[in-house]
Amino acid sequence: MTEAAAPVLADANVRQMLSPFGLDIEYTRAEGNALHYTDEEGREHRVVDFACGFGSLMLGHNNSEIAERAKEILDAKVPVHTQLAQHSHTNDLARALNEIIARELHTDEPYYALFGNSGAEAVEIAIKHAEFDRLQRARELLDGVEDNIAAVRDAVSDGGAQVSPEAYALAGVAGSAGLEDLVAEVRRHNEAAAATPPLFLTIEGSFHGKLASSIQLTYNEMFRLPFKSLSAQARFVPADQPDALAKIVSDERVAVLDLVVEDGVVRVVERDFPVFGAFFLEPIRGEAGIRPLSEEFARTIQQVCAELGCPVVSDEIQCGTGRSGAFFAASHIGLVGDYIILAKSLAGGIAKTGVVLVREGRYRNDFELIHSSTFGKDSFSSLIALKVIEMLEADGGAAYRAAEERGAKLKTMLEAVRADFPDVVKDVRGRGLMLGLEFHDQSEAASEIIREQTQHGYIGFAVAGYLLRKHGIRTFTTASALHTFRFEPSIYLGDEDIAQLETALRAVCGVLRRQDEKGFAVV
């Protein structure tokens, strides 16, 4: 009798989905930009990894310097978890990040650091802090109204002011009513305004995580809609459309009423209630299809948010930590976020960490008393992140120059493929080592198989499986742009790796141009 196969109890459905495309591979070894797997005959195969942990491996798989540092930390028996104690390593990390902020974003204002264990958790922290800040601002606004009401009462009682007819009309109170009726209506209106749930702003195609709150900021409805009722909602702004942003802000604005005395007359004025929690954006939208945000739209967002008193949150989880050719991708477009979020490559592909950096003028000290994370702020991940920064900053930022140079060479190759296959490749875009190649939609393809794979959302898996099995290339489409393949290798990308990818992409383009029925079949 043969022994029964062990049941698959983790990711069983995903494994079943990958299997028809030959993507259900277990990798056994990784180094630099390469993954290795062993086939059924015991032969090892090298795969060039252009997915690289969806941007997490700026310094490659199992970087030897980072691995050695990890061993040193563990051998030294450095305490990993010391909650409710001083954390010099996290403070050193925060200071190192502030030095880069000052250099790249040209601001001397310090940023305070809040740590979590992943990018998605860091987004949750940012949402929580923004809501904590919004409620404080709302309370300050309403307290100010109450102070003004008291001042108006004193002025009217002393005979130094009279209520204008316009004040009654604006508040919706009969002209024959008295001051107390006006006060009661102002308070009733403001109570209703204060009950307005918070709204967050972000950009169409955005991806900010899949946890209960962060999923509300992720544009893809497949991920978001099942959990829509769980948390505060977002409004998605079309990219590079200032008029659309202005309309959303106008439609969602909420005002409270205030009483003031001007030249002996009591008047009702409207003041904006802080209904908008924050504007979350990615300087390069990864899952939208590797789409850099324009400098003009970034400037518009900052101007609008400044008028609203709404913080701008720069999500650099995927595009940051040097991937764009600078530590912060926002530095290319002049964007200075009130919050900055980092994760992925910050931990060097060895540890797991995420950090929210909050500008001093926005930071609420009391937030530290109501938020904590068991695996945030641990010494191991902080020391690894410090090593990553040391490596990136070495030799005057040689790593950033490498990302720019390697990215430029990779992009030139992708553009050459597009030039030779304009009927197959629609666009090439991105910056540094965060690039995307978009194929033309194949939902009306002449080939029945290619057409059906596209219509059912599987064409990306079919192409990825072909690239892997036939050409030793690993990459995938982005989450919300299923015709765009991502290329996010490490700075150690070699010319031979680029050449291998070019051969593979030209073969894919040939299959699509010929509409080869069997081209992507797994043999």
Coordinates of C-alpha atoms in Angstrom, one line a residue:
M1 CA 0.0 0.0 0.0
T2 CA 1.1 3.5 -0.7
E3 CA 1.1 6.1 2.0
A4 CA -1.7 8.6 1.6
A5 CA -0.6 12.0 0.5
A6 CA -0.5 14.6 3.2
P7 CA -3.5 16.9 3.1
V8 CA -2.9 20.5 1.9
L9 CA -4.1 22.7 4.7
A10 CA -2.4 26.0 3.8
D11 CA -3.2 27.9 0.6
A12 CA -4.8 24.9 -0.9
N13 CA -7.0 26.9 -3.3
V14 CA -4.1 29.1 -4.4
R15 CA -1.9 26.1 -5.1
Q16 CA -4.7 24.5 -7.1
M17 CA -5.1 27.8 -9.1
L18 CA -1.3 28.0 -9.9
S19 CA -0.9 24.4 -10.9
P20 CA -2.4 24.5 -14.4
F21 CA 0.1 27.2 -15.3
G22 CA 3.1 25.5 -13.9
L23 CA 3.5 28.1 -11.2
D24 CA 3.2 25.7 -8.2
I25 CA 6.9 25.5 -7.7
E26 CA 8.7 25.2 -4.3
Y27 CA 11.9 27.1 -4.4
T28 CA 14.8 25.7 -2.4
R29 CA 17.5 28.2 -2.6
A30 CA 17.8 32.0 -3.2
E31 CA 20.6 34.5 -3.7
G32 CA 20.8 37.9 -5.3
N33 CA 18.3 38.0 -8.1
A34 CA 18.1 34.2 -8.5
L35 CA 15.8 31.6 -7.1
H36 CA 16.5 27.8 -7.6
Y37 CA 14.2 24.8 -7.7
T38 CA 14.7 21.1 -8.3
D39 CA 12.6 19.3 -10.8
E40 CA 11.2 15.7 -10.6
E41 CA 14.5 14.4 -12.1
G42 CA 16.5 16.0 -9.4
R43 CA 17.9 18.7 -11.7
E44 CA 18.3 22.2 -10.3
H45 CA 17.0 25.2 -12.3
R46 CA 18.0 28.8 -11.9
V47 CA 15.2 31.4 -12.2
V48 CA 15.8 35.2 -12.5
D49 CA 13.4 36.8 -10.0
F50 CA 12.0 40.1 -11.3
A51 CA 9.1 40.0 -8.7
C52 CA 11.6 40.0 -5.8
G53 CA 9.0 39.9 -3.0
F54 CA 6.9 42.5 -4.7
G55 CA 9.6 45.1 -4.2
S56 CA 10.9 43.8 -0.8
L57 CA 14.3 42.8 -2.1
M58 CA 16.1 45.9 -3.1
L59 CA 19.3 44.3 -1.9
G60 CA 18.5 40.8 -3.2
H61 CA 17.7 37.5 -1.7
N62 CA 19.8 36.5 1.3
N63 CA 22.2 39.4 1.0
S64 CA 25.4 38.2 2.6
E65 CA 26.1 41.4 4.5
I66 CA 22.6 41.5 5.9
A67 CA 22.7 37.8 6.8
E68 CA 26.0 38.3 8.5
R69 CA 24.6 41.2 10.5
A70 CA 21.6 39.0 11.5
K71 CA 23.9 36.3 12.8
E72 CA 25.9 38.9 14.8
I73 CA 22.7 40.1 16.4
L74 CA 21.5 36.7 17.3
D75 CA 24.9 35.5 18.5
A76 CA 25.2 38.5 20.7
K77 CA 21.8 37.6 22.3
V78 CA 20.5 41.1 21.9
P79 CA 17.1 41.3 23.5
V80 CA 14.5 41.2 20.7
H81 CA 11.4 42.0 22.8
T82 CA 11.6 44.5 25.6
Q83 CA 8.3 46.2 25.6
L84 CA 7.8 49.2 28.0
A85 CA 11.5 49.9 28.1
Q86 CA 14.0 52.2 26.3
H87 CA 14.6 51.3 22.7
S88 CA 17.9 52.9 21.6
H89 CA 18.0 50.9 18.3
T90 CA 14.6 52.2 17.1
N91 CA 15.6 55.7 18.1
D92 CA 18.8 55.3 16.1
L93 CA 16.7 54.1 13.1
A94 CA 14.3 57.1 13.4
R95 CA 17.2 59.5 13.5
A96 CA 18.8 57.9 10.5
L97 CA 15.6 58.2 8.5
N98 CA 15.2 61.8 9.6
E99 CA 18.7 62.6 8.2
I100 CA 17.6 61.2 4.8
I101 CA 14.3 63.1 5.0
A102 CA 16.2 66.4 5.6
R103 CA 18.5 65.7 2.7
E104 CA 16.0 64.5 0.1
L105 CA 12.8 66.4 1.1
H106 CA 14.5 69.6 2.1
T107 CA 12.8 70.0 5.5
D108 CA 14.3 70.5 8.9
E109 CA 11.1 69.6 10.7
P110 CA 11.6 66.3 12.6
Y111 CA 9.4 63.2 12.0
Y112 CA 8.4 61.0 14.9
A113 CA 8.4 57.2 14.3
L114 CA 5.7 54.6 15.0
F115 CA 6.7 51.0 14.3
G116 CA 4.7 48.0 13.2
N117 CA 5.6 44.6 11.8
S118 CA 4.5 45.0 8.1
G119 CA 3.5 47.6 5.5
A120 CA -0.2 46.8 6.0
E121 CA 0.1 47.3 9.7
A122 CA 1.9 50.5 9.2
V123 CA -1.0 51.8 7.1
E124 CA -3.4 50.8 9.9
I125 CA -1.2 52.8 12.3
A126 CA -1.3 55.8 10.0
I127 CA -5.1 55.5 9.6
K128 CA -5.5 55.3 13.4
H129 CA -3.2 58.2 14.1
A130 CA -4.9 60.3 11.4
E131 CA -8.3 59.6 12.9
F132 CA -7.0 60.4 16.4
D133 CA -5.7 63.7 15.1
R134 CA -8.9 64.4 13.3
L135 CA -11.0 63.9 16.4
Q136 CA -8.7 66.1 18.4
R137 CA -9.1 68.9 15.7
A138 CA -12.8 68.4 15.7
R139 CA -13.0 68.8 19.5
E140 CA -10.8 71.9 19.4
L141 CA -13.1 73.4 16.7
L142 CA -16.3 72.6 18.7
D143 CA -14.8 73.9 21.9
G144 CA -13.9 77.1 20.1
V145 CA -17.5 77.4 19.0
E146 CA -18.7 77.0 22.6
D147 CA -16.2 79.7 23.7
N148 CA -17.6 82.0 21.1
I149 CA -21.2 81.2 22.2
A150 CA -20.3 82.2 25.7
A151 CA -18.7 85.5 24.5
V152 CA -21.8 86.3 22.4
R153 CA -24.1 85.7 25.4
D154 CA -22.0 88.1 27.4
A155 CA -22.0 90.7 24.6
V156 CA -25.8 90.5 24.1
S157 CA -26.5 90.5 27.9
D158 CA -24.3 93.6 28.3
G159 CA -26.1 95.3 25.5
G160 CA -22.9 95.5 23.4
A161 CA -24.3 93.4 20.6
Q162 CA -27.5 92.4 18.8
V163 CA -28.3 89.4 16.7
S164 CA -28.6 90.1 13.0
P165 CA -31.7 88.9 11.1
E166 CA -29.3 87.3 8.7
A167 CA -28.0 85.1 11.5
Y168 CA -31.4 83.7 12.3
A169 CA -32.0 83.1 8.6
L170 CA -28.7 81.3 8.0
A171 CA -29.3 79.1 11.0
G172 CA -32.8 78.3 9.9
V173 CA -34.5 79.9 12.9
A174 CA -37.5 82.2 12.8
G175 CA -36.7 85.9 13.0
S176 CA -38.8 86.3 16.1
A177 CA -36.7 83.7 18.0
G178 CA -34.3 84.8 20.7
L179 CA -30.6 84.2 21.1
E180 CA -31.1 80.9 23.0
D181 CA -33.2 79.5 20.2
L182 CA -30.3 80.4 17.8
V183 CA -27.8 78.8 20.2
A184 CA -29.9 75.7 20.4
E185 CA -30.1 75.4 16.6
V186 CA -26.4 76.0 16.2
R187 CA -25.6 73.2 18.6
R188 CA -28.1 70.9 17.0
H189 CA -26.6 71.5 13.6
N190 CA -23.1 71.0 15.0
E191 CA -24.0 67.8 16.8
A192 CA -25.3 66.4 13.5
A193 CA -22.1 67.5 11.7
A194 CA -19.9 66.0 14.3
A195 CA -21.6 62.6 13.8
T196 CA -20.4 62.5 10.2
P197 CA -18.2 59.5 9.7
P198 CA -14.6 60.2 8.6
L199 CA -13.6 59.9 4.9
F200 CA -10.2 59.2 3.5
L201 CA -9.0 60.2 0.1
T202 CA -6.8 58.2 -2.2
I203 CA -6.2 57.7 -5.9
E204 CA -7.9 55.3 -8.3
G205 CA -5.8 52.1 -8.7
S206 CA -4.2 52.6 -5.3
F207 CA -3.1 49.7 -3.1
H208 CA -2.5 50.3 0.6
G209 CA -2.9 46.8 2.1
K210 CA -5.5 44.2 2.9
L211 CA -6.3 44.6 6.6
A212 CA -9.6 45.8 7.9
S213 CA -9.0 49.5 7.5
S214 CA -6.2 49.5 4.9
I215 CA -8.4 47.5 2.5
Q216 CA -10.8 50.4 2.4
L217 CA -8.0 52.4 0.7
T218 CA -7.3 49.7 -1.9
Y219 CA -9.1 50.3 -5.2
N220 CA -9.5 46.8 -6.4
E221 CA -13.1 45.9 -5.7
M222 CA -12.4 42.2 -5.5
F223 CA -10.3 42.8 -2.4
R224 CA -12.3 45.7 -0.9
L225 CA -16.0 45.1 -1.4
P226 CA -16.5 42.0 0.8
F227 CA -15.2 44.1 3.7
K228 CA -16.7 47.5 2.9
S229 CA -18.8 47.7 6.0
L230 CA -15.9 47.1 8.4
S231 CA -14.2 50.5 8.6
A232 CA -14.1 54.1 7.5
Q233 CA -14.6 54.6 3.8
A234 CA -12.5 56.2 1.1
R235 CA -13.2 58.3 -1.9
F236 CA -11.1 57.4 -5.0
V237 CA -9.8 60.3 -7.0
P238 CA -9.0 59.9 -10.7
A239 CA -5.3 60.4 -11.2
D240 CA -4.1 63.7 -12.6
Q241 CA -7.6 65.2 -12.6
P242 CA -7.7 68.3 -10.3
D243 CA -11.3 69.1 -11.2
A244 CA -12.4 65.6 -10.0
L245 CA -10.6 66.2 -6.7
A246 CA -12.2 69.6 -6.3
K247 CA -15.6 68.1 -6.9
I248 CA -15.2 65.3 -4.4
V249 CA -14.0 67.7 -1.8
S250 CA -16.9 70.0 -2.5
D251 CA -19.5 67.2 -2.4
E252 CA -18.2 65.8 0.9
R253 CA -17.4 68.9 2.8
V254 CA -19.2 69.4 6.1
A255 CA -19.6 72.7 7.9
V256 CA -20.3 73.6 11.5
L257 CA -22.0 76.9 12.5
D258 CA -20.2 79.4 14.7
L259 CA -21.4 82.7 16.4
V260 CA -19.2 85.8 16.3
V261 CA -19.6 89.4 17.2
E262 CA -18.5 91.9 14.5
D263 CA -19.0 95.6 15.0
G264 CA -21.7 95.0 17.6
V265 CA -23.6 92.5 15.5
V266 CA -24.0 88.8 16.2
R267 CA -23.4 86.8 13.0
V268 CA -23.4 83.1 12.0
V269 CA -20.4 81.9 10.1
E270 CA -19.6 78.5 8.7
R271 CA -16.4 76.7 9.5
D272 CA -15.2 73.5 7.8
F273 CA -15.6 70.4 10.0
P274 CA -12.6 68.0 9.6
V275 CA -14.4 65.2 7.9
F276 CA -11.4 64.2 5.8
G277 CA -9.0 62.0 7.8
A278 CA -6.1 61.9 5.4
F279 CA -5.1 61.7 1.7
F280 CA -3.2 58.5 1.1
L281 CA -1.1 58.3 -2.0
E282 CA 1.8 56.3 -3.6
P283 CA 4.4 58.3 -5.4
I284 CA 4.5 55.4 -7.8
R285 CA 1.3 53.3 -7.8
G286 CA 2.6 49.8 -8.0
E287 CA -0.6 47.7 -8.2
A288 CA -2.3 50.2 -10.5
G289 CA 0.3 49.2 -13.2
I290 CA 3.5 50.9 -12.1
R291 CA 2.2 54.5 -12.6
P292 CA 4.3 57.4 -11.2
L293 CA 2.3 60.3 -9.8
S294 CA 2.9 63.5 -11.7
E295 CA 4.6 66.5 -10.1
E296 CA 1.7 68.7 -11.0
F297 CA -1.0 66.5 -9.4
A298 CA 1.2 66.0 -6.3
R299 CA 1.4 69.7 -5.9
T300 CA -2.4 70.0 -6.4
I301 CA -3.0 67.4 -3.7
Q302 CA -0.8 69.2 -1.2
Q303 CA -2.5 72.5 -1.9
V304 CA -6.0 71.1 -1.5
C305 CA -5.1 69.2 1.6
A306 CA -3.4 72.3 3.2
E307 CA -6.6 74.2 2.6
L308 CA -8.6 71.4 4.3
G309 CA -6.2 70.9 7.1
C310 CA -6.0 67.3 5.9
P311 CA -2.7 65.4 6.2
V312 CA -1.0 63.9 3.2
V313 CA 0.3 60.3 3.7
S314 CA 3.0 59.2 1.3
D315 CA 3.0 55.4 1.1
E316 CA 6.5 54.4 0.1
I317 CA 6.1 50.8 1.1
Q318 CA 6.8 49.4 -2.4
C319 CA 8.4 52.4 -4.2
G320 CA 10.7 53.6 -1.4
T321 CA 13.9 52.6 0.3
G322 CA 16.0 53.4 -2.8
R323 CA 14.0 51.6 -5.5
S324 CA 13.3 54.7 -7.5
G325 CA 16.9 55.9 -7.6
A326 CA 16.5 57.9 -4.4
F327 CA 15.6 56.8 -0.9
F328 CA 12.2 58.4 -1.2
A329 CA 10.3 58.2 -4.5
A330 CA 8.4 61.3 -3.4
S331 CA 11.6 63.3 -3.7
H332 CA 11.4 63.1 -7.5
I333 CA 8.1 65.0 -7.5
G334 CA 8.7 67.5 -4.7
L335 CA 6.2 65.8 -2.4
V336 CA 6.6 66.3 1.3
G337 CA 4.2 64.0 3.2
D338 CA 2.9 64.8 6.6
Y339 CA 3.2 61.1 7.1
I340 CA 5.6 58.8 5.4
I341 CA 5.2 55.0 5.4
L342 CA 8.1 52.5 4.8
A343 CA 8.3 48.7 4.9
K344 CA 9.3 45.9 2.5
S345 CA 12.9 46.6 1.6
L346 CA 13.6 48.5 4.8
A347 CA 13.9 45.1 6.5
G348 CA 16.4 43.8 3.9
G349 CA 14.4 40.7 3.0
I350 CA 15.5 39.1 6.3
A351 CA 13.4 40.8 9.0
K352 CA 9.9 42.2 8.9
T353 CA 9.1 45.7 9.9
G354 CA 7.1 48.8 9.0
V355 CA 7.3 52.4 10.1
V356 CA 5.1 55.5 10.0
L357 CA 7.0 58.8 10.1
V358 CA 4.8 61.6 11.3
R359 CA 5.8 65.3 10.9
E360 CA 6.2 67.0 14.3
G361 CA 3.4 69.5 13.5
R362 CA 1.0 66.7 13.0
Y363 CA 2.2 64.3 15.7
R364 CA 0.0 63.5 18.7
N365 CA 2.1 62.4 21.7
D366 CA -0.8 60.7 23.4
F367 CA -1.2 58.3 20.5
E368 CA 1.7 56.3 22.0
L369 CA -0.5 55.6 25.1
I370 CA -3.3 54.0 23.1
H371 CA -1.5 52.1 20.3
S372 CA 1.1 49.4 20.6
S373 CA 2.4 46.4 18.5
T374 CA 4.0 43.3 20.0
F375 CA 6.3 42.8 17.0
G376 CA 6.7 46.5 16.2
K377 CA 9.8 48.3 17.5
D378 CA 11.8 45.0 18.1
S379 CA 15.6 45.3 18.3
F380 CA 16.3 42.7 15.7
S381 CA 14.3 44.3 12.8
S382 CA 15.5 47.8 13.9
L383 CA 19.2 46.8 13.7
I384 CA 18.6 45.0 10.4
A385 CA 17.0 48.2 9.0
L386 CA 19.9 50.3 10.2
K387 CA 22.2 47.9 8.3
V388 CA 20.1 48.4 5.2
I389 CA 20.3 52.1 5.5
E390 CA 24.1 51.9 6.0
M391 CA 24.4 49.8 2.8
L392 CA 22.2 52.2 0.8
E393 CA 24.0 55.3 2.0
A394 CA 27.6 53.8 1.6
D395 CA 29.9 55.4 -1.0
G396 CA 27.8 58.5 -1.3
G397 CA 24.7 56.6 -2.2
A398 CA 26.2 54.2 -4.7
A399 CA 23.1 52.0 -4.3
Y400 CA 20.8 54.7 -5.5
R401 CA 23.0 55.3 -8.5
A402 CA 23.0 51.6 -9.2
A403 CA 19.2 51.5 -9.1
E404 CA 19.0 54.4 -11.5
E405 CA 21.6 52.9 -13.9
R406 CA 20.3 49.4 -13.8
G407 CA 16.7 50.6 -14.1
A408 CA 17.6 52.8 -17.1
K409 CA 19.2 49.8 -18.9
L410 CA 16.3 47.6 -18.1
K411 CA 13.8 50.2 -19.3
T412 CA 15.8 50.8 -22.5
M413 CA 15.4 47.0 -23.3
L414 CA 11.7 47.1 -22.5
E415 CA 11.3 50.1 -24.8
A416 CA 13.1 48.2 -27.6
V417 CA 10.7 45.3 -27.2
R418 CA 7.8 47.7 -27.4
A419 CA 9.2 49.4 -30.5
D420 CA 9.5 46.0 -32.3
F421 CA 6.0 44.8 -31.1
P422 CA 3.8 47.9 -31.0
D423 CA 0.8 45.7 -31.8
V424 CA 1.4 43.6 -28.7
V425 CA 3.0 46.0 -26.1
K426 CA 1.0 49.0 -25.2
D427 CA 3.3 50.9 -22.8
V428 CA 6.4 50.9 -20.7
R429 CA 6.6 53.0 -17.6
G430 CA 8.1 53.4 -14.1
R431 CA 11.2 54.7 -12.5
G432 CA 14.5 53.2 -11.4
L433 CA 14.0 49.5 -10.5
M434 CA 10.2 49.7 -10.4
L435 CA 9.1 49.2 -14.0
G436 CA 6.0 47.9 -15.8
L437 CA 5.3 46.6 -19.3
E438 CA 1.7 46.7 -20.4
F439 CA 0.4 44.3 -23.1
H440 CA -2.6 45.3 -25.2
D441 CA -5.9 43.8 -24.0
Q442 CA -6.4 40.3 -25.4
S443 CA -10.1 39.9 -24.5
E444 CA -10.9 40.1 -28.3
A445 CA -8.0 37.9 -29.4
A446 CA -8.4 35.7 -32.5
S447 CA -7.2 32.7 -30.5
E448 CA -10.0 31.2 -28.5
I449 CA -7.7 30.0 -25.8
I450 CA -6.0 33.4 -25.3
R451 CA -9.3 35.2 -25.5
E452 CA -10.9 33.0 -22.9
Q453 CA -7.9 33.2 -20.6
T454 CA -8.1 37.0 -20.8
Q455 CA -11.8 37.2 -20.2
H456 CA -11.5 34.9 -17.2
G457 CA -8.6 36.9 -15.8
Y458 CA -6.0 34.1 -16.2
I459 CA -3.9 35.5 -19.1
G460 CA -1.4 36.9 -16.6
F461 CA -0.9 33.5 -15.0
A462 CA -0.6 31.9 -18.4
V463 CA 2.2 34.3 -19.5
A464 CA 3.9 34.1 -16.1
G465 CA 3.9 30.3 -16.3
Y466 CA 5.4 30.4 -19.8
L467 CA 8.1 32.8 -18.7
L468 CA 9.0 30.6 -15.8
R469 CA 9.0 27.2 -17.4
K470 CA 10.3 28.1 -20.8
H471 CA 12.7 30.9 -20.0
G472 CA 13.6 30.8 -16.3
I473 CA 12.0 34.2 -15.6
R474 CA 9.8 34.9 -12.6
T475 CA 7.4 37.9 -12.6
F476 CA 3.7 38.6 -12.3
T477 CA 1.1 41.2 -13.2
T478 CA 0.1 43.9 -10.9
A479 CA -3.0 43.4 -8.7
S480 CA -5.3 45.9 -10.4
A481 CA -3.8 46.1 -13.9
L482 CA -3.8 42.6 -15.2
H483 CA -2.1 43.3 -18.5
T484 CA 0.9 45.0 -16.8
F485 CA 3.8 42.9 -15.7
R486 CA 6.1 44.2 -12.9
F487 CA 9.8 44.3 -12.9
E488 CA 11.3 45.0 -9.5
P489 CA 14.7 43.3 -9.2
S490 CA 17.5 44.1 -6.9
I491 CA 20.3 46.5 -7.6
Y492 CA 22.5 43.5 -8.4
L493 CA 20.6 42.9 -11.7
G494 CA 23.2 41.7 -14.3
D495 CA 23.3 42.4 -18.0
E496 CA 22.9 38.7 -18.6
D497 CA 19.7 38.8 -16.6
I498 CA 18.3 41.6 -18.7
A499 CA 19.3 39.8 -21.9
Q500 CA 17.5 36.6 -20.6
L501 CA 14.4 38.7 -19.9
E502 CA 14.5 40.3 -23.4
T503 CA 14.7 36.9 -25.0
A504 CA 11.7 35.7 -22.9
L505 CA 9.6 38.8 -23.6
R506 CA 10.2 38.7 -27.3
A507 CA 9.1 35.1 -27.3
V508 CA 5.9 36.1 -25.5
C509 CA 5.3 38.8 -27.9
G510 CA 5.7 36.4 -30.8
V511 CA 3.1 34.0 -29.3
L512 CA 0.6 36.9 -28.9
R513 CA 1.3 38.2 -32.3
R514 CA 0.8 34.8 -33.9
Q515 CA -2.1 34.1 -31.7
D516 CA -0.6 30.7 -31.1
E517 CA -3.2 28.4 -29.6
K518 CA -0.7 26.2 -27.8
G519 CA 2.0 28.8 -27.1
F520 CA 1.4 29.1 -23.4
A521 CA 0.5 25.5 -22.7
V522 CA 2.4 23.8 -19.9
V523 CA 4.1 20.7 -21.2

